Amino acid sequence: MGYDEPGWSTTAEPSSGVPAAGPEHTPDDRAVEEQGRDRIAVHACWELVLLVALVVVTLLLWQRDAGALRGAALRALAVDVVAYGLLALAAGLSLRTAAVNLAVGPVAVAAALHFAEQGDRGVAAAAVPALAVAALGGLAVGLAMVVFQVPGWAATLAGAAGVIVYIERRATPVLVQGEYDPRRSAWYLLAGFAAAAVLGGLFGAVRSIRRLIGRFRPVADPARRRGVAAAVIAVGGLVGSTVLATLAGILIAANGAEPVAPGTGLDWTVLAVGIAALAGTSLYGRRGGVFGTLLAVGLTVVFLAWADARGWTFSRWAVGGVALGLGLLVTRLIESAGRPATGGVAEPAPPRDGALSGGWSLPQPAPVENWPPAMPTQAVEPPAQWEGPRWESGPNRWDSTDR
């Protein structure tokens, strides 16, 4: 049993043996959480690389097929940028909240099929129910994730399986009903997407907001709860990403000239997560750039248009796999070079005397007594008055012999 010391509170949780420190932080969390401001310069450098690549691919497309950058073809390309961008924003938002949503692809395909079937009723009549179902589904998956404290990828993969069951009820492609043409308002849609992507990146660059939205990111034990604020942010991120994926699916269906084919949609998930990671969003959560999503989406869409102009065919699995592979390297770059400039992770404090790092207390040593034991002292009776010292109580020899 340990002994109390002034200024220390060592109440231990019976389940883990770790001293309790409130619902938001534990001693292990405070020991490894990074202090200081993240380095945004690494994101700016990578976004400059993306900008150069986008300019080069655009010039290649112009040389190969200048008509793809004019008139109706350019408006269709802009709508593709918006559709792919909303899907990348959905994946990036869930990544920033450290709860990646692997259901964004199946949700987009399901929304496209729903809009293709119900588009003749009007855009609002077809889109509003789909958005409501998407929000409720994201809320249900998010609550399951935070209540059971399970990884976001596992919870959303289970949700994706449920959406795929809905998609598999259709065996043949569905021709898009209705007359809605997003190309008529392509520039408004593009401006809205660009504003959302850039403003979201700017807000995410603020230190307090960045750390708030990334609160669900584990810093010690991944199975340990990160508090109410982290749970609310993670659930909100899943709801928002599911809604954005639904909007992306509607635009994909409306902008395409071919029927919407049923499929698992997991190839769209790989592509969306790959673009988000390529844009500079960390696969661990929290960190991300400002213009990265806009540039990475533009680069992907223009590259696909250039490949189509050359007669090359690339599947979404291939493009998404390459983007995700490059995104792994980008994540390593921004996690290693984007850490706070004040020294990064703080070293954990050594355990105090009598306490192990796990919270167990060692018995304090008892004080050591004198050794060998001191002999008991004997009381000495004081000599009587007029009595000489004991060694002089006998006859004085010099008195008797020399007198």
mmCIF file of N, CA, C and O in Angstrom, residues 49-61 299:
data_model
loop_
_atom_site.group_PDB
_atom_site.id
_atom_site.type_symbol
_atom_site.label_atom_id
_atom_site.label_comp_id
_atom_site.label_asym_id
_atom_site.label_seq_id
_atom_site.Cartn_x
_atom_site.Cartn_y
_atom_site.Cartn_z
ATOM 1 N N VAL A 49 3.872 22.092 -55.190
ATOM 2 C CA VAL A 49 4.156 20.965 -56.089
ATOM 3 C C VAL A 49 2.892 20.550 -56.831
ATOM 4 O O VAL A 49 2.910 20.287 -58.049
ATOM 5 N N LEU A 50 1.757 20.487 -56.122
ATOM 6 C CA LEU A 50 0.488 20.139 -56.767
ATOM 7 C C LEU A 50 0.101 21.175 -57.823
ATOM 8 O O LEU A 50 -0.413 20.817 -58.895
ATOM 9 N N LEU A 51 0.330 22.436 -57.531
ATOM 10 C CA LEU A 51 0.001 23.493 -58.494
ATOM 11 C C LEU A 51 0.827 23.350 -59.766
ATOM 12 O O LEU A 51 0.298 23.468 -60.891
ATOM 13 N N VAL A 52 2.101 23.084 -59.621
ATOM 14 C CA VAL A 52 2.958 22.903 -60.795
ATOM 15 C C VAL A 52 2.495 21.692 -61.611
ATOM 16 O O VAL A 52 2.414 21.742 -62.855
ATOM 17 N N ALA A 53 2.164 20.606 -60.932
ATOM 18 C CA ALA A 53 1.687 19.411 -61.642
ATOM 19 C C ALA A 53 0.376 19.685 -62.361
ATOM 20 O O ALA A 53 0.168 19.225 -63.498
ATOM 21 N N LEU A 54 -0.522 20.455 -61.741
ATOM 22 C CA LEU A 54 -1.798 20.784 -62.390
ATOM 23 C C LEU A 54 -1.576 21.629 -63.643
ATOM 24 O O LEU A 54 -2.213 21.397 -64.684
ATOM 25 N N VAL A 55 -0.675 22.588 -63.567
ATOM 26 C CA VAL A 55 -0.389 23.427 -64.738
ATOM 27 C C VAL A 55 0.192 22.581 -65.868
ATOM 28 O O VAL A 55 -0.191 22.727 -67.046
ATOM 29 N N VAL A 56 1.096 21.662 -65.541
ATOM 30 C CA VAL A 56 1.717 20.827 -66.566
ATOM 31 C C VAL A 56 0.687 19.934 -67.245
ATOM 32 O O VAL A 56 0.629 19.836 -68.495
ATOM 33 N N VAL A 57 -0.180 19.282 -66.449
ATOM 34 C CA VAL A 57 -1.182 18.386 -67.042
ATOM 35 C C VAL A 57 -2.201 19.180 -67.851
ATOM 36 O O VAL A 57 -2.668 18.715 -68.911
ATOM 37 N N THR A 58 -2.544 20.379 -67.407
ATOM 38 C CA THR A 58 -3.482 21.207 -68.171
ATOM 39 C C THR A 58 -2.883 21.604 -69.525
ATOM 40 O O THR A 58 -3.580 21.593 -70.558
ATOM 41 N N LEU A 59 -1.600 21.936 -69.544
ATOM 42 C CA LEU A 59 -0.935 22.249 -70.812
ATOM 43 C C LEU A 59 -0.903 21.029 -71.725
ATOM 44 O O LEU A 59 -1.083 21.149 -72.949
ATOM 45 N N LEU A 60 -0.683 19.851 -71.155
ATOM 46 C CA LEU A 60 -0.693 18.638 -71.970
ATOM 47 C C LEU A 60 -2.069 18.389 -72.566
ATOM 48 O O LEU A 60 -2.200 17.991 -73.730
ATOM 49 N N LEU A 61 -3.127 18.619 -71.771
ATOM 50 C CA LEU A 61 -4.484 18.461 -72.293
ATOM 51 C C LEU A 61 -4.782 19.487 -73.381
ATOM 52 O O LEU A 61 -5.416 19.172 -74.398
ATOM 53 N N LEU A 299 -6.145 18.274 -60.393
ATOM 54 C CA LEU A 299 -5.112 17.463 -61.028
ATOM 55 C C LEU A 299 -5.670 16.114 -61.463
ATOM 56 O O LEU A 299 -5.398 15.631 -62.578
#
